[in-house]
CSV table of C-alpha atoms in Angstrom, one decimal:
chain,number,residue,atom,x,y,z
A,1078,UNK,CA,159.1,115.6,110.4
A,1079,UNK,CA,155.6,114.1,109.5
A,1080,UNK,CA,155.6,110.7,111.8
A,1081,UNK,CA,151.6,110.2,110.8
A,1082,UNK,CA,150.5,108.0,113.7
A,1083,UNK,CA,153.3,107.2,114.8
A,1084,UNK,CA,155.4,107.6,118.5
A,1085,UNK,CA,158.3,109.8,118.1
A,1086,UNK,CA,161.7,108.8,119.5
A,1087,UNK,CA,160.9,111.3,122.4
A,1088,UNK,CA,157.7,109.7,123.4
A,1089,UNK,CA,159.5,107.0,123.8
A,1090,UNK,CA,162.1,107.4,126.0
A,1091,UNK,CA,160.7,105.8,129.1
A,1092,UNK,CA,159.1,102.9,127.7
A,1093,UNK,CA,158.9,98.8,129.2
A,1094,UNK,CA,160.4,97.1,126.3
A,1095,UNK,CA,160.1,93.6,128.3
A,1096,UNK,CA,156.1,92.5,128.3
A,1097,UNK,CA,156.0,91.6,124.1
A,1098,UNK,CA,158.5,89.2,123.5
A,1099,UNK,CA,157.7,89.1,120.0
A,1100,UNK,CA,158.4,92.8,119.3
A,1101,UNK,CA,161.4,92.6,120.9
A,1102,UNK,CA,162.4,90.1,119.0
A,1103,UNK,CA,161.5,91.2,115.6
A,1104,UNK,CA,163.0,95.0,116.9
A,1105,UNK,CA,166.6,93.1,117.0
A,1106,UNK,CA,166.4,91.9,113.1
A,1107,UNK,CA,165.4,95.6,112.4
A,1108,UNK,CA,168.1,97.3,114.7
A,1109,UNK,CA,170.9,94.9,113.5
A,1110,UNK,CA,169.7,95.4,109.8
A,1111,UNK,CA,170.5,99.1,110.5
A,1112,UNK,CA,173.9,98.1,112.4
A,1113,UNK,CA,175.3,96.3,109.3
A,1114,UNK,CA,174.3,98.9,106.4
A,1115,UNK,CA,170.9,96.6,105.6
A,1116,UNK,CA,168.4,98.5,106.4
A,1117,UNK,CA,167.5,100.0,102.9
A,1118,UNK,CA,166.3,96.2,101.9
A,1119,UNK,CA,163.7,95.8,104.6
A,1120,UNK,CA,160.4,95.2,103.4
A,1121,UNK,CA,158.1,95.6,106.3
A,1122,UNK,CA,158.6,94.2,110.0
A,1123,UNK,CA,155.6,92.6,111.4
A,1124,UNK,CA,154.6,90.8,115.2
A,1125,UNK,CA,151.5,89.5,113.7
A,1126,UNK,CA,151.7,85.7,113.7
A,1127,UNK,CA,151.9,84.0,110.2
A,1128,UNK,CA,152.9,81.2,107.9
A,1129,UNK,CA,154.3,78.9,110.9
A,1130,UNK,CA,155.8,82.6,112.0
A,1131,UNK,CA,155.3,84.4,115.8
A,1132,UNK,CA,156.5,87.8,113.8
A,1133,UNK,CA,158.5,88.5,110.5
A,1134,UNK,CA,161.1,90.6,109.2
A,1135,UNK,CA,161.2,90.9,105.7
A,1136,UNK,CA,163.3,91.9,103.3
A,1137,UNK,CA,162.5,93.3,99.5
A,1138,UNK,CA,162.2,91.0,96.6
A,1139,UNK,CA,164.8,93.0,95.0
A,1140,UNK,CA,167.3,91.3,97.9
A,1141,UNK,CA,166.2,88.0,97.7
A,1142,UNK,CA,166.5,87.9,93.9
A,1143,UNK,CA,170.1,89.1,94.5
A,1144,UNK,CA,170.6,86.2,97.0
A,1145,UNK,CA,168.2,83.5,94.9
A,1146,UNK,CA,170.4,84.5,91.8
A,1147,UNK,CA,173.9,84.4,93.6
A,1148,UNK,CA,173.0,80.8,94.4
A,1149,UNK,CA,172.7,80.0,91.1
A,1150,UNK,CA,175.6,81.8,90.1
A,1151,UNK,CA,177.5,79.4,92.2
A,1152,UNK,CA,175.7,76.3,91.1
A,1153,UNK,CA,176.3,76.6,87.2
A,1154,UNK,CA,180.2,77.5,88.1
A,1155,UNK,CA,180.5,74.7,89.8
A,1156,UNK,CA,178.6,72.1,87.6
A,1157,UNK,CA,181.4,73.9,84.8
A,1158,UNK,CA,184.1,73.0,87.3
A,1159,UNK,CA,182.9,69.2,87.2
A,1160,UNK,CA,182.2,69.1,83.5
A,1161,UNK,CA,186.0,70.0,83.6
A,1162,UNK,CA,187.3,67.6,85.5
A,1163,UNK,CA,190.2,66.5,83.7
A,1164,UNK,CA,190.4,68.9,81.5
A,1165,UNK,CA,193.5,71.5,81.6
A,1166,UNK,CA,192.0,74.5,81.0
A,1167,UNK,CA,189.3,75.1,83.7
A,1168,UNK,CA,191.2,78.2,85.5
A,1169,UNK,CA,188.9,81.0,84.7
A,1170,UNK,CA,185.7,79.2,86.1
A,1171,UNK,CA,187.4,78.2,89.1
A,1172,UNK,CA,188.7,81.9,89.7
A,1173,UNK,CA,184.7,82.8,89.2
A,1174,UNK,CA,183.8,80.2,91.9
A,1175,UNK,CA,186.0,81.4,94.4
A,1176,UNK,CA,184.8,84.9,93.5
A,1177,UNK,CA,181.3,84.2,93.6
A,1178,UNK,CA,181.2,82.0,97.1
A,1179,UNK,CA,184.4,83.5,98.9
A,1180,UNK,CA,184.0,87.4,97.8
A,1181,UNK,CA,180.6,87.8,96.6
A,1182,UNK,CA,178.7,85.5,99.0
A,1183,UNK,CA,180.5,86.7,102.1
A,1184,UNK,CA,179.4,90.7,101.3
A,1185,UNK,CA,175.9,89.4,100.6
A,1186,UNK,CA,175.3,86.4,103.1
A,1187,UNK,CA,177.1,87.5,106.2
A,1188,UNK,CA,175.5,90.8,107.0
A,1189,UNK,CA,172.4,88.7,106.5
A,1190,UNK,CA,173.2,86.5,109.3
A,1191,UNK,CA,173.7,89.0,111.5
A,1192,UNK,CA,169.8,90.6,110.6
A,1193,UNK,CA,168.8,86.8,111.3
A,1194,UNK,CA,170.9,86.3,114.7
A,1195,UNK,CA,169.6,90.1,115.5
A,1196,UNK,CA,166.1,88.7,116.8
A,1197,UNK,CA,167.6,86.5,119.5
A,1198,UNK,CA,170.7,88.4,120.0
A,1199,UNK,CA,168.3,91.5,121.6
A,1200,UNK,CA,166.7,88.8,123.7
A,1201,UNK,CA,169.7,87.7,125.4
A,1202,UNK,CA,170.8,91.0,125.3
A,1203,UNK,CA,168.3,92.0,127.6
A,1204,UNK,CA,168.5,88.9,129.6
A,1205,UNK,CA,165.0,87.5,128.3
A,1206,UNK,CA,166.4,84.6,125.9
A,1207,UNK,CA,163.6,82.7,123.7
A,1208,UNK,CA,165.2,80.4,121.6
A,1209,UNK,CA,162.0,79.0,120.8
A,1210,UNK,CA,161.2,82.1,118.1
A,1211,UNK,CA,164.6,81.6,117.1
A,1212,UNK,CA,164.1,78.1,115.2
A,1213,UNK,CA,163.4,79.6,111.7
A,1214,UNK,CA,166.6,82.3,112.5
A,1215,UNK,CA,168.5,78.9,113.1
A,1216,UNK,CA,167.6,77.3,109.7
A,1217,UNK,CA,167.9,79.8,107.8
A,1218,UNK,CA,171.4,80.7,109.3
A,1219,UNK,CA,172.3,76.8,108.7
A,1220,UNK,CA,171.6,77.2,104.9
A,1221,UNK,CA,173.9,79.9,104.9
A,1222,UNK,CA,176.5,78.7,107.1
A,1223,UNK,CA,176.1,74.9,104.7
A,1224,UNK,CA,177.5,77.0,101.3
A,1225,UNK,CA,180.4,78.1,103.0
A,1226,UNK,CA,181.2,74.4,104.6
A,1227,UNK,CA,180.7,75.8,108.1
A,1228,UNK,CA,177.2,73.7,108.9
A,1229,UNK,CA,177.4,73.0,112.4
A,1230,UNK,CA,179.4,76.0,113.3
A,1231,UNK,CA,176.4,77.9,114.1
A,1232,UNK,CA,176.7,78.0,118.1
A,1233,UNK,CA,180.6,79.1,117.6
A,1234,UNK,CA,179.7,82.5,115.6
A,1235,UNK,CA,176.6,83.4,117.7
A,1236,UNK,CA,178.5,84.4,120.4
A,1237,UNK,CA,180.6,86.5,118.0
A,1238,UNK,CA,177.3,87.9,116.4
A,1239,UNK,CA,176.2,89.0,120.0
A,1240,UNK,CA,179.1,90.6,121.1
A,1241,UNK,CA,178.8,92.6,117.5
A,1242,UNK,CA,175.7,93.0,117.7
A,1243,UNK,CA,175.7,94.4,122.0
A,1244,UNK,CA,177.7,97.5,121.0
A,1245,UNK,CA,174.6,98.4,118.5
A,1246,UNK,CA,172.3,97.6,121.2
A,1247,UNK,CA,173.6,99.9,124.1
A,1248,UNK,CA,174.3,102.2,121.4
A,1249,UNK,CA,170.8,102.8,120.2
A,1250,UNK,CA,168.7,102.3,123.5
A,1251,UNK,CA,166.4,105.1,122.2
A,1252,UNK,CA,166.0,104.0,118.8
A,1253,UNK,CA,165.0,100.3,119.9
A,1254,UNK,CA,162.4,101.8,122.5
A,1255,UNK,CA,160.9,103.8,119.6
A,1256,UNK,CA,160.7,100.5,117.2
A,1257,UNK,CA,159.4,98.6,119.8
A,1258,UNK,CA,156.8,100.9,120.9
A,1259,UNK,CA,155.5,101.7,117.4
A,1260,UNK,CA,155.6,97.7,116.7
A,1261,UNK,CA,153.3,97.1,119.4
A,1262,UNK,CA,150.6,100.2,118.9
A,1263,UNK,CA,150.8,99.3,115.4
A,1264,UNK,CA,151.3,95.6,114.6
A,1265,UNK,CA,153.2,96.1,111.8
A,1266,UNK,CA,155.5,98.7,109.9
A,1267,UNK,CA,156.1,99.5,106.8
A,1268,UNK,CA,159.6,100.1,104.8
A,1269,UNK,CA,158.8,104.0,104.9
A,1270,UNK,CA,157.7,103.8,108.2
A,1271,UNK,CA,161.0,101.7,109.6
A,1272,UNK,CA,162.7,104.8,107.9
A,1273,UNK,CA,160.8,107.7,109.1
A,1274,UNK,CA,161.8,106.1,113.0
A,1275,UNK,CA,165.2,106.1,112.0
A,1276,UNK,CA,165.3,109.8,110.5
A,1277,UNK,CA,163.8,110.7,113.9
A,1278,UNK,CA,166.3,108.8,115.8
A,1279,UNK,CA,169.1,110.8,113.9
A,1280,UNK,CA,167.4,114.1,114.2
A,1281,UNK,CA,167.0,113.5,118.2
A,1282,UNK,CA,170.7,112.6,118.1
A,1283,UNK,CA,171.2,116.0,116.7
A,1284,UNK,CA,169.5,117.8,118.6
């Protein structure tokens, strides 16, 4: 396959991935997205600092719009219930907000929570924890948990997500190496490059 200027899986097998903590952290986000089925929604990953971040794994505008629209729908449905308080007929609106806040939101937000934990999780997996790099992730996670009335539960949920992602990190070692090496060398990987690396990994596993 055409890897352009990217290193292949085979070229990265013996890489030392402990030297650049930012690249490792962002690699964790990408691996988490792959593990939970969000990889098609990646826009890019970078280890270049900007806007108060030391690195960034960004999702597509389409995915962010879906999350924003869902939040707006929940607020609107809740408003209808408040307006109908004391009246007899608000069952349809109540059913709708349950569907939005418990079914649709869980399908959309829970994988995103795993993605957000992924950076810290991979550093903990390699015994290289860096809580400072996790601060923005934690803020975003807390905002999601607050929508489920789970604010303050991050410390309870984190070890469960770590345990789930540990199995991914154990399984995807060569892929982790490839993302790390290419991110260190390129500094930013586009969506197309991320998908190319994954394709190389999938073909390598089959060889």
